[in-house]
Amino acid sequence: MRRPAAEPMIQIEHVSKYFGAFRALDQVSLKVNAGEVLMIIGPSGSGKSTLLRCINRLEVPDAGRIVVDGIPVTNDEAKINAVRAEVGMVFQRFELFPHLTVLENICLAQQKVRRRSRRESEQIARQLLEKVGIPEQADKHPGQLSGGQQQRVAIARSLAMQPKIMLFDEPTSALDPEMIKEVLDVMLALASEGMTMVVVSHEMGFARNAAHQVVFMDQGRIIEQGPPALIFGEPQHERTRLFLSRILQ
Amino acid sequence: MAVEQDQIVPSRPPITWRQGLADVPWWLLIILAIIVVMAGRIIFDPLYRDIFTTILQGLGMTLYVTAVSFVFALVFGLVLGLGRVSSNVIFRNLAITYIEFIRGVPMLVLIFTISFAVVPLVARSFGLPNNMISLSTRAIIALVLIYGAYIAEIFRAGIESIGRGQMEAARSLGMSHVQAMRYVILPQAIRNVLPALGNDLIALLKDSSLVSVLGVREMTQVARLSVSTSFRYEETYFILTLFYLTLTLVLSLLLQLLQRRMRPKG
């Protein structure tokens, strides 16, 4: 074990990120413990997605340090791939591979990265499809599925790598309202199993039921952070109050 | 007063004979009619038949040059195209330089230059005798080097047509850049560019006539040689035209069938 029990699963220290002259992240520091569900909320352009994408280095921070499960996330390609295999990511637009069937989508990285046999990976894939409630869709192509089903396949695809951490980047914002619940139910089940999760989303129901910590970001900074009851009940900052009043209407 | 809800009627208008006529692919029928008329003359007119069988002797070479050039141009074009989108400054600029160089020079000039200047130069530097490389091989080398540049641009466009999210999804699963390219990006990119590649195959078939200037005995060269002794310009060139027209038509129909079969599901 590289990581002593007391060390956080994700440690973000003074991370800054610029897009040209635009400051997307400004000296952000954050810790996520093992088994914790952390939710990041904030207006668009506040840097929440950028922060999430820095954790598995889809974005390269301009300053600061990120350590995931004891591995410092640096430019070292081998280490980045090691971190990425431990960190699942779910995207707003699902990003399933349209040329592969649902089953192949879930098997590809298992075989190419984890070096599992075809048989083993398919067995794992079918178990996970069962878990996310769509075992009958295994042989279809992503384009034949509803948005909610596609997102559940995307979650299964990440889980197949047996990650220690799952990152969710607005997982329900591209979905029709009637499909949001089926995705949130899968996420709730994951949270109750003790998965470490970082979720960028405005789903207040999920925040109340599953989140341990809620982080409010604005203009690239963490404005406040605390348990959901506190953030939603008695926000300390005016900006948080203003934002919550807008999205809770 | 309540307005009564209109009954919902299926709103497909009846197909009129006017529309039916407009939808007929007349261009295809006209071309087919021309081919049929010419075929009739070839069957019944001994002179036409003679010229037809003469040009037919070049058909094999035309198809051979086209097929071999296309296969190697695909491989070369893919390598160049990957270089073109590479994040490595050196690879990218080498690829761009090559592509722009080729695209900036007329094909006929390139065929001369490659066959009579580049190939002998390279052969000499390897200590090989100049005449060891046959003219048909030089023709193929020239077409591969030229079409590789055109096909590279097709692959580049195909790779760039795949959203960034696909690469990110593959990388976030721990795949390396090469794995993501091979298993996620390229399969989609290649399927997207199949129609464009098909067009280039047809263009290559037509441009293979240019290598007649090297004396390669493909259809155009055979026709030119025949004319130089028979002086039957009209008959010979009409039949040569018919050959190319029929080949490109058949090829494009075959490609359409292939594409229909490879259409993605959903």
Coordinates of C-alpha atoms in Angstrom, one line a residue:
Chain A
M1 CA 0.0 0.0 0.0
R2 CA 1.5 3.3 -1.1
R3 CA -1.1 5.3 0.8
P4 CA -1.3 5.5 4.6
A5 CA -4.8 5.4 5.8
A6 CA -4.8 8.9 7.0
E7 CA -3.7 10.4 3.7
P8 CA -6.6 11.7 1.6
M9 CA -7.5 9.9 -1.6
I10 CA -7.2 13.1 -3.6
Q11 CA -5.1 16.0 -2.5
I12 CA -5.2 19.2 -4.5
E13 CA -2.7 22.0 -3.5
H14 CA -2.8 25.5 -4.8
V15 CA -3.7 24.6 -8.3
S16 CA -4.1 27.3 -10.9
K17 CA -5.0 27.1 -14.5
Y18 CA -5.2 29.7 -17.2
F19 CA -6.9 29.6 -20.6
G20 CA -5.0 32.4 -22.3
A21 CA -5.6 35.4 -20.1
F22 CA -8.7 33.8 -18.5
R23 CA -8.0 32.5 -15.0
A24 CA -10.0 29.3 -14.8
L25 CA -8.6 28.1 -11.4
D26 CA -7.0 30.3 -8.8
Q27 CA -5.0 28.7 -6.1
V28 CA -7.5 25.9 -5.4
S29 CA -6.8 23.5 -2.6
L30 CA -9.0 20.6 -1.7
K31 CA -8.9 17.2 -0.1
V32 CA -11.2 14.2 -0.7
N33 CA -11.0 11.3 1.7
A34 CA -11.5 7.7 0.7
G35 CA -15.2 6.8 0.6
E36 CA -16.2 10.5 0.5
V37 CA -18.7 11.9 -1.9
L38 CA -17.8 15.5 -2.8
M39 CA -20.0 17.7 -4.8
I40 CA -18.9 20.8 -6.7
I41 CA -21.5 23.4 -7.5
G42 CA -21.2 26.9 -9.0
P43 CA -22.1 29.0 -11.9
S44 CA -20.9 28.2 -15.4
G45 CA -17.3 29.3 -16.0
S46 CA -16.6 29.0 -12.3
G47 CA -13.9 26.4 -12.9
K48 CA -15.6 23.3 -11.5
S49 CA -15.2 21.2 -14.6
T50 CA -11.7 22.3 -15.1
L51 CA -10.8 21.3 -11.5
L52 CA -12.4 17.9 -12.1
R53 CA -10.4 17.5 -15.3
C54 CA -7.2 18.4 -13.6
I55 CA -7.6 15.4 -11.3
N56 CA -7.0 12.9 -14.2
R57 CA -5.0 15.4 -16.1
L58 CA -7.3 16.0 -19.0
E59 CA -6.3 19.5 -18.2
V60 CA -2.7 20.3 -17.2
P61 CA -2.6 22.8 -14.3
D62 CA -0.2 25.8 -14.7
A63 CA 0.7 25.7 -11.0
G64 CA 0.2 23.6 -7.9
R65 CA 0.3 19.9 -7.1
I66 CA -2.2 17.1 -7.3
V67 CA -1.7 13.7 -5.6
V68 CA -4.2 10.9 -6.3
D69 CA -4.0 7.8 -4.2
G70 CA -0.4 8.6 -3.3
I71 CA 0.7 9.1 -6.9
P72 CA 1.7 12.7 -7.8
V73 CA 0.0 13.6 -11.1
T74 CA 2.8 15.0 -13.2
N75 CA 3.9 15.0 -16.8
D76 CA 5.2 11.4 -16.4
E77 CA 3.1 9.6 -19.0
A78 CA 3.3 6.3 -17.3
K79 CA 2.1 7.8 -14.0
I80 CA -0.7 9.6 -15.7
N81 CA -1.9 6.4 -17.3
A82 CA -1.6 4.7 -13.9
V83 CA -3.7 7.4 -12.3
R84 CA -6.3 7.3 -15.1
A85 CA -6.8 3.6 -14.7
E86 CA -7.6 4.2 -11.0
V87 CA -9.9 7.2 -11.7
G88 CA -13.1 6.6 -13.6
M89 CA -14.7 9.6 -15.4
V90 CA -18.2 10.1 -16.6
F91 CA -18.8 12.9 -19.1
Q92 CA -21.8 15.2 -19.7
R93 CA -22.1 13.9 -23.3
F94 CA -21.5 10.2 -22.4
E95 CA -18.7 9.8 -25.0
L96 CA -19.4 6.2 -25.6
F97 CA -17.6 4.8 -28.6
P98 CA -20.2 4.7 -31.3
H99 CA -18.5 2.2 -33.5
L100 CA -18.6 -0.5 -30.8
T101 CA -21.4 -2.3 -29.2
V102 CA -22.4 -1.6 -25.6
L103 CA -20.5 -4.8 -24.5
E104 CA -17.4 -3.9 -26.5
N105 CA -17.5 -0.4 -25.1
I106 CA -17.2 -1.8 -21.6
C107 CA -14.6 -4.4 -22.6
L108 CA -12.1 -2.4 -24.7
A109 CA -10.1 -0.7 -21.9
Q110 CA -10.3 -3.8 -19.8
Q111 CA -8.6 -5.8 -22.5
K112 CA -6.1 -3.2 -23.7
V113 CA -5.2 -1.5 -20.4
R114 CA -6.0 -4.2 -17.7
R115 CA -4.9 -7.0 -20.1
R116 CA -7.9 -9.1 -19.2
S117 CA -9.0 -12.0 -21.4
R118 CA -12.0 -11.5 -23.7
R119 CA -14.0 -14.0 -21.6
E120 CA -13.2 -12.3 -18.2
S121 CA -13.9 -8.8 -19.5
E122 CA -17.2 -9.8 -21.0
Q123 CA -18.2 -11.5 -17.8
I124 CA -17.4 -8.3 -15.8
A125 CA -19.2 -6.2 -18.5
R126 CA -22.4 -8.3 -18.2
Q127 CA -22.3 -8.1 -14.4
L128 CA -22.0 -4.3 -14.6
L129 CA -24.8 -4.0 -17.1
E130 CA -26.9 -6.0 -14.7
K131 CA -25.9 -3.6 -12.0
V132 CA -26.9 -0.5 -13.9
G133 CA -30.1 -2.1 -15.0
I134 CA -29.7 -2.7 -18.7
P135 CA -28.4 -6.2 -19.2
E136 CA -30.6 -6.6 -22.4
Q137 CA -28.8 -3.8 -24.3
A138 CA -25.4 -5.5 -24.4
D139 CA -25.3 -6.1 -28.1
K140 CA -26.8 -2.8 -29.3
H141 CA -24.8 0.2 -30.5
P142 CA -24.8 3.4 -28.3
G143 CA -26.8 5.2 -31.0
Q144 CA -29.7 2.9 -30.4
L145 CA -30.0 3.7 -26.7
S146 CA -31.7 6.5 -24.9
G147 CA -29.5 9.2 -23.2
G148 CA -30.1 7.8 -19.8
Q149 CA -29.2 4.3 -20.9
Q150 CA -26.1 5.6 -22.6
Q151 CA -25.0 7.4 -19.5
R152 CA -25.5 4.2 -17.5
V153 CA -23.3 2.3 -20.0
A154 CA -20.7 5.0 -19.6
I155 CA -20.7 4.5 -15.8
A156 CA -20.4 0.7 -16.3
R157 CA -17.5 1.3 -18.7
S158 CA -15.7 3.3 -16.0
L159 CA -16.5 0.8 -13.2
A160 CA -15.1 -2.1 -15.3
M161 CA -11.7 -0.7 -14.6
Q162 CA -12.4 -1.1 -10.9
P163 CA -11.5 2.5 -10.1
K164 CA -10.9 3.8 -6.6
I165 CA -12.3 7.2 -7.6
M166 CA -15.2 8.2 -9.9
L167 CA -15.4 11.7 -11.4
F168 CA -18.7 12.9 -12.7
D169 CA -18.8 15.9 -15.0
E170 CA -22.4 17.1 -15.1
P171 CA -23.6 13.6 -15.7
T172 CA -27.3 14.5 -16.0
S173 CA -27.2 17.9 -17.7
A174 CA -27.5 16.4 -21.3
L175 CA -30.5 14.2 -20.3
D176 CA -34.2 14.6 -20.7
P177 CA -35.8 15.1 -17.3
E178 CA -37.5 11.7 -17.2
M179 CA -34.1 10.0 -17.6
I180 CA -32.2 11.9 -14.9
K181 CA -33.5 9.7 -12.1
E182 CA -32.2 6.4 -13.6
V183 CA -28.7 7.8 -13.7
L184 CA -28.9 9.3 -10.2
D185 CA -30.1 6.0 -8.8
V186 CA -27.0 4.3 -10.2
M187 CA -24.9 7.1 -8.7
L188 CA -26.6 6.8 -5.3
A189 CA -26.0 3.1 -5.3
L190 CA -22.3 3.7 -5.9
A191 CA -22.1 6.2 -3.1
S192 CA -23.8 3.8 -0.7
E193 CA -21.1 1.2 -1.6
G194 CA -18.4 3.6 -0.4
M195 CA -17.0 4.7 -3.7
T196 CA -15.0 7.9 -3.5
M197 CA -16.8 10.3 -5.8
V198 CA -16.3 13.9 -7.0
V199 CA -19.4 15.1 -8.7
V200 CA -19.9 18.3 -10.7
S201 CA -23.7 18.7 -10.8
H202 CA -26.6 20.8 -9.7
E203 CA -28.8 17.9 -8.7
M204 CA -29.8 19.1 -5.2
G205 CA -31.6 15.8 -4.4
F206 CA -28.4 13.9 -5.0
A207 CA -26.5 16.4 -2.9
R208 CA -28.8 16.1 0.0
N209 CA -29.0 12.3 -0.1
A210 CA -25.5 11.3 -1.0
A211 CA -22.9 14.1 -0.6
H212 CA -20.7 14.3 2.4
Q213 CA -19.2 17.6 1.3
V214 CA -20.4 20.4 -1.0
V215 CA -18.0 22.8 -2.5
F216 CA -19.2 26.1 -4.0
M217 CA -16.9 27.6 -6.6
D218 CA -17.0 31.0 -8.3
Q219 CA -14.5 32.7 -10.6
G220 CA -12.0 29.9 -10.2
R221 CA -12.0 29.9 -6.4
I222 CA -13.6 27.8 -3.7
I223 CA -15.9 30.2 -1.9
E224 CA -17.1 27.9 0.7
Q225 CA -17.2 24.2 1.6
G226 CA -19.1 22.1 4.1
P227 CA -21.8 19.4 4.6
P228 CA -24.8 19.9 2.4
A229 CA -27.1 20.8 5.3
L230 CA -24.8 23.7 6.1
I231 CA -24.2 24.9 2.5
F232 CA -27.9 24.7 1.5
G233 CA -29.3 25.7 4.9
E234 CA -27.0 28.5 6.1
P235 CA -24.7 29.6 3.4
Q236 CA -22.1 32.0 4.8
H237 CA -21.4 33.9 1.7
E238 CA -23.6 36.3 -0.3
R239 CA -22.5 34.8 -3.6
T240 CA -23.4 31.3 -2.5
R241 CA -26.8 32.5 -1.3
L242 CA -27.4 34.3 -4.6
F243 CA -26.4 31.2 -6.7
L244 CA -28.6 28.9 -4.6
S245 CA -31.6 31.1 -4.8
R246 CA -31.2 31.1 -8.6
I247 CA -31.0 27.3 -9.0
L248 CA -33.5 26.4 -6.4
Q249 CA -36.3 28.4 -7.9
Chain B
M1 CA -67.3 29.2 -29.9
A2 CA -64.9 26.3 -29.6
V3 CA -62.9 25.6 -32.7
E4 CA -63.1 22.0 -33.6
Q5 CA -59.8 20.1 -33.6
D6 CA -58.7 19.3 -37.1
Q7 CA -58.5 15.6 -37.8
I8 CA -54.9 14.5 -38.1
V9 CA -54.5 13.2 -41.6
P10 CA -51.2 11.6 -42.7
S11 CA -49.8 14.5 -44.7
R12 CA -47.8 12.7 -47.4
P13 CA -48.8 14.2 -50.7
P14 CA -49.7 11.8 -53.4
I15 CA -46.9 11.1 -55.8
T16 CA -47.7 12.8 -59.1
W17 CA -46.4 11.6 -62.4
R18 CA -44.5 14.9 -62.7
Q19 CA -42.6 14.2 -59.5
G20 CA -42.1 10.6 -60.5
L21 CA -40.4 11.8 -63.7
A22 CA -38.3 14.3 -61.9
D23 CA -37.0 11.6 -59.5
V24 CA -35.8 9.3 -62.2
P25 CA -32.0 9.3 -62.4
W26 CA -32.0 10.5 -66.1
W27 CA -28.3 11.1 -66.1
L28 CA -27.6 7.5 -65.4
L29 CA -30.0 6.3 -68.0
I30 CA -28.4 8.6 -70.6
I31 CA -24.9 7.4 -69.8
L32 CA -26.1 3.8 -69.8
A33 CA -27.8 4.4 -73.2
I34 CA -24.5 5.8 -74.6
I35 CA -22.7 2.7 -73.3
V36 CA -25.3 0.4 -74.8
V37 CA -25.1 2.1 -78.2
M38 CA -21.3 1.9 -78.2
A39 CA -21.4 -1.7 -77.1
G40 CA -23.7 -2.4 -80.0
R41 CA -21.3 -0.9 -82.4
I42 CA -18.4 -2.9 -80.9
I43 CA -20.4 -6.1 -81.2
F44 CA -21.5 -5.6 -84.8
D45 CA -18.8 -3.4 -86.4
P46 CA -15.5 -5.4 -87.0
L47 CA -13.4 -2.2 -87.0
Y48 CA -14.8 -1.2 -83.6
R49 CA -14.3 -4.7 -82.4
D50 CA -10.7 -4.7 -83.4
I51 CA -9.9 -1.4 -81.6
F52 CA -11.9 -2.6 -78.6
T53 CA -9.8 -5.8 -78.3
T54 CA -6.6 -3.7 -78.7
I55 CA -7.4 -1.4 -75.9
L56 CA -8.6 -4.3 -73.8
Q57 CA -5.0 -5.4 -73.7
G58 CA -4.2 -2.3 -71.7
L59 CA -7.0 -2.9 -69.2
G60 CA -5.1 -5.2 -67.0
M61 CA -2.2 -2.7 -66.7
T62 CA -4.6 0.1 -65.9
L63 CA -6.3 -1.9 -63.1
Y64 CA -2.9 -3.2 -61.8
V65 CA -1.4 0.3 -61.6
T66 CA -4.5 1.7 -60.0
A67 CA -5.0 -1.1 -57.4
V68 CA -1.4 -1.3 -56.3
S69 CA -0.9 2.5 -56.2
F70 CA -4.1 2.9 -54.2
V71 CA -3.2 0.3 -51.6
F72 CA 0.3 1.8 -51.0
A73 CA -1.1 5.3 -51.2
L74 CA -3.6 4.4 -48.4
V75 CA -0.8 3.2 -46.1
F76 CA 1.5 6.1 -47.0
G77 CA -1.4 8.6 -46.7
L78 CA -2.4 7.2 -43.3
V79 CA 1.2 7.7 -42.0
L80 CA 1.4 11.2 -43.4
G81 CA -2.1 12.0 -42.1
L82 CA -1.1 10.9 -38.6
G83 CA 2.0 13.0 -38.9
R84 CA -0.2 15.9 -40.0
V85 CA -2.2 15.8 -36.8
S86 CA 0.7 14.8 -34.5
S87 CA 1.4 17.0 -31.6
N88 CA 5.1 16.6 -32.3
V89 CA 6.3 19.7 -34.1
I90 CA 8.9 18.0 -36.2
F91 CA 6.6 15.2 -37.5
R92 CA 3.8 17.7 -38.1
N93 CA 5.9 20.1 -40.1
L94 CA 7.6 17.3 -42.1
A95 CA 4.2 16.0 -43.1
I96 CA 2.8 19.5 -43.9
T97 CA 5.9 20.3 -46.0
Y98 CA 5.6 17.2 -48.0
I99 CA 1.8 17.5 -48.5
E100 CA 2.1 21.2 -49.6
F101 CA 5.0 20.4 -51.9
I102 CA 3.1 17.7 -53.7
R103 CA -0.1 19.7 -53.9
G104 CA 1.7 22.7 -55.3
V105 CA 3.0 20.9 -58.4
P106 CA 1.0 19.6 -61.4
M107 CA 0.6 15.8 -61.4
L108 CA 2.0 15.4 -64.9
V109 CA 5.2 17.3 -63.9
L110 CA 5.5 15.2 -60.7
I111 CA 5.2 12.0 -62.7
F112 CA 8.1 13.1 -64.9
T113 CA 10.1 14.4 -62.0
I114 CA 9.6 11.3 -59.8
S115 CA 10.1 8.8 -62.6
F116 CA 13.1 10.4 -64.3
A117 CA 14.8 12.3 -61.6
V118 CA 13.9 11.1 -58.1
V119 CA 13.8 7.4 -58.7
P120 CA 17.2 7.3 -60.6
L121 CA 18.8 9.5 -58.0
V122 CA 17.7 7.3 -55.2
A123 CA 18.6 4.1 -57.1
R124 CA 22.0 5.5 -57.8
S125 CA 22.6 6.4 -54.2
F126 CA 21.9 2.8 -53.3
G127 CA 24.3 1.7 -56.1
L128 CA 21.6 0.1 -58.2
P129 CA 21.6 0.3 -62.0
N130 CA 19.2 2.9 -63.4
N131 CA 17.3 0.5 -65.6
M132 CA 16.6 -2.0 -62.8
I133 CA 13.4 -0.3 -61.9
S134 CA 10.8 -0.9 -64.5
L135 CA 8.6 1.9 -65.9
S136 CA 5.4 0.5 -64.5
T137 CA 7.1 0.4 -61.0
R138 CA 8.1 4.0 -61.5
A139 CA 4.6 4.9 -62.4
I140 CA 3.3 3.2 -59.3
I141 CA 5.9 5.0 -57.1
A142 CA 4.9 8.3 -58.6
L143 CA 1.2 7.7 -58.1
V144 CA 1.8 6.5 -54.5
L145 CA 3.9 9.6 -53.6
I146 CA 1.3 11.9 -55.2
Y147 CA -1.9 10.3 -54.0
G148 CA -0.4 9.7 -50.5
A149 CA -0.4 13.5 -50.0
Y150 CA -4.0 13.8 -51.1
I151 CA -5.1 10.9 -49.0
A152 CA -3.3 12.2 -46.0
E153 CA -5.5 15.3 -46.1
I154 CA -8.6 13.1 -46.2
F155 CA -7.4 11.1 -43.1
R156 CA -6.5 14.4 -41.4
A157 CA -10.0 15.7 -41.9
G158 CA -11.4 12.3 -40.8
I159 CA -9.4 12.4 -37.6
E160 CA -10.3 16.0 -36.9
S161 CA -14.0 15.2 -37.4
I162 CA -14.0 13.0 -34.3
G163 CA -14.8 15.1 -31.2
R164 CA -12.2 15.7 -28.6
G165 CA -14.4 14.0 -26.1
Q166 CA -13.7 10.6 -27.7
M167 CA -10.0 10.9 -27.2
E168 CA -10.6 12.1 -23.6
A169 CA -12.9 9.2 -22.8
A170 CA -10.3 6.7 -24.1
R171 CA -7.5 8.4 -22.2
S172 CA -9.5 8.7 -19.0
L173 CA -9.9 4.9 -19.2
G174 CA -6.1 4.6 -19.0
M175 CA -5.4 4.0 -22.7
S176 CA -2.3 5.4 -24.2
H177 CA -2.5 7.9 -27.0
V178 CA -1.5 5.2 -29.6
Q179 CA -4.2 2.8 -28.2
A180 CA -6.8 5.5 -28.2
M181 CA -5.9 6.4 -31.8
R182 CA -6.0 2.8 -33.0
Y183 CA -9.1 1.5 -31.2
V184 CA -11.3 4.6 -30.8
I185 CA -10.4 7.4 -33.2
L186 CA -9.2 5.8 -36.4
P187 CA -12.0 3.2 -36.8
Q188 CA -14.5 6.1 -36.6
A189 CA -12.4 8.4 -38.7
I190 CA -11.9 5.8 -41.5
R191 CA -15.6 5.1 -41.6
N192 CA -16.3 8.8 -41.9
V193 CA -13.9 9.2 -44.8
L194 CA -14.8 6.1 -46.8
P195 CA -16.8 8.2 -49.4
A196 CA -13.9 10.5 -49.8
L197 CA -11.5 7.6 -50.2
G198 CA -13.8 6.1 -52.8
N199 CA -13.7 9.4 -54.7
D200 CA -9.9 9.3 -54.6
L201 CA -9.9 5.7 -55.9
I202 CA -12.0 6.8 -58.9
A203 CA -9.7 9.9 -59.4
L204 CA -6.7 7.6 -59.3
L205 CA -8.2 5.3 -61.9
K206 CA -8.6 8.3 -64.2
D207 CA -5.2 9.8 -63.4
S208 CA -3.5 6.4 -64.1
S209 CA -3.9 7.4 -67.8
L210 CA -1.2 10.1 -67.1
V211 CA 1.4 7.4 -66.8
S212 CA 1.0 6.7 -70.5
V213 CA 3.6 9.4 -70.8
L214 CA 6.1 7.0 -69.3
G215 CA 5.3 4.5 -72.0
V216 CA 3.6 2.1 -69.5
R217 CA 1.3 0.0 -71.7
E218 CA -2.0 0.8 -70.0
M219 CA -5.2 1.6 -71.9
T220 CA -4.3 5.2 -72.9
Q221 CA -0.8 4.2 -74.1
V222 CA -2.2 1.2 -76.0
A223 CA -4.7 3.5 -77.6
R224 CA -2.1 6.1 -78.5
L225 CA 0.2 3.5 -80.0
S226 CA -2.7 2.0 -82.0
V227 CA -3.7 5.4 -83.4
S228 CA -0.2 6.2 -84.5
T229 CA -0.4 3.4 -87.0
S230 CA -4.1 3.1 -87.8
F231 CA -5.0 6.9 -87.8
R232 CA -8.5 5.9 -86.6
Y233 CA -8.7 8.8 -84.2
E234 CA -12.5 9.0 -83.7
E235 CA -13.1 5.3 -83.2
T236 CA -10.1 4.8 -80.9
Y237 CA -10.6 7.7 -78.6
F238 CA -14.4 7.2 -78.4
I239 CA -13.8 3.6 -77.3
L240 CA -11.0 4.6 -74.9
T241 CA -13.5 7.2 -73.4
L242 CA -16.1 4.5 -73.1
F243 CA -13.7 2.2 -71.2
Y244 CA -12.9 4.9 -68.6
L245 CA -16.6 5.9 -68.3
T246 CA -17.7 2.3 -67.8
L247 CA -15.0 1.6 -65.2
T248 CA -15.7 4.7 -63.1
L249 CA -19.4 4.1 -63.3
V250 CA -19.0 0.5 -62.1
L251 CA -16.6 1.5 -59.5
S252 CA -18.8 4.2 -58.0
L253 CA -21.8 1.9 -57.9
L254 CA -19.7 -0.8 -56.1
L255 CA -18.5 1.9 -53.6
Q256 CA -22.0 2.9 -53.0
L257 CA -23.0 -0.6 -52.2
L258 CA -20.0 -1.0 -49.9
Q259 CA -20.9 2.2 -48.1
R260 CA -24.5 1.1 -47.6
R261 CA -23.3 -2.1 -46.0
M262 CA -20.9 -0.3 -43.7
R263 CA -23.3 2.3 -42.5
P264 CA -23.2 2.6 -38.7
K265 CA -26.1 1.4 -36.7
G266 CA -28.3 3.7 -34.7

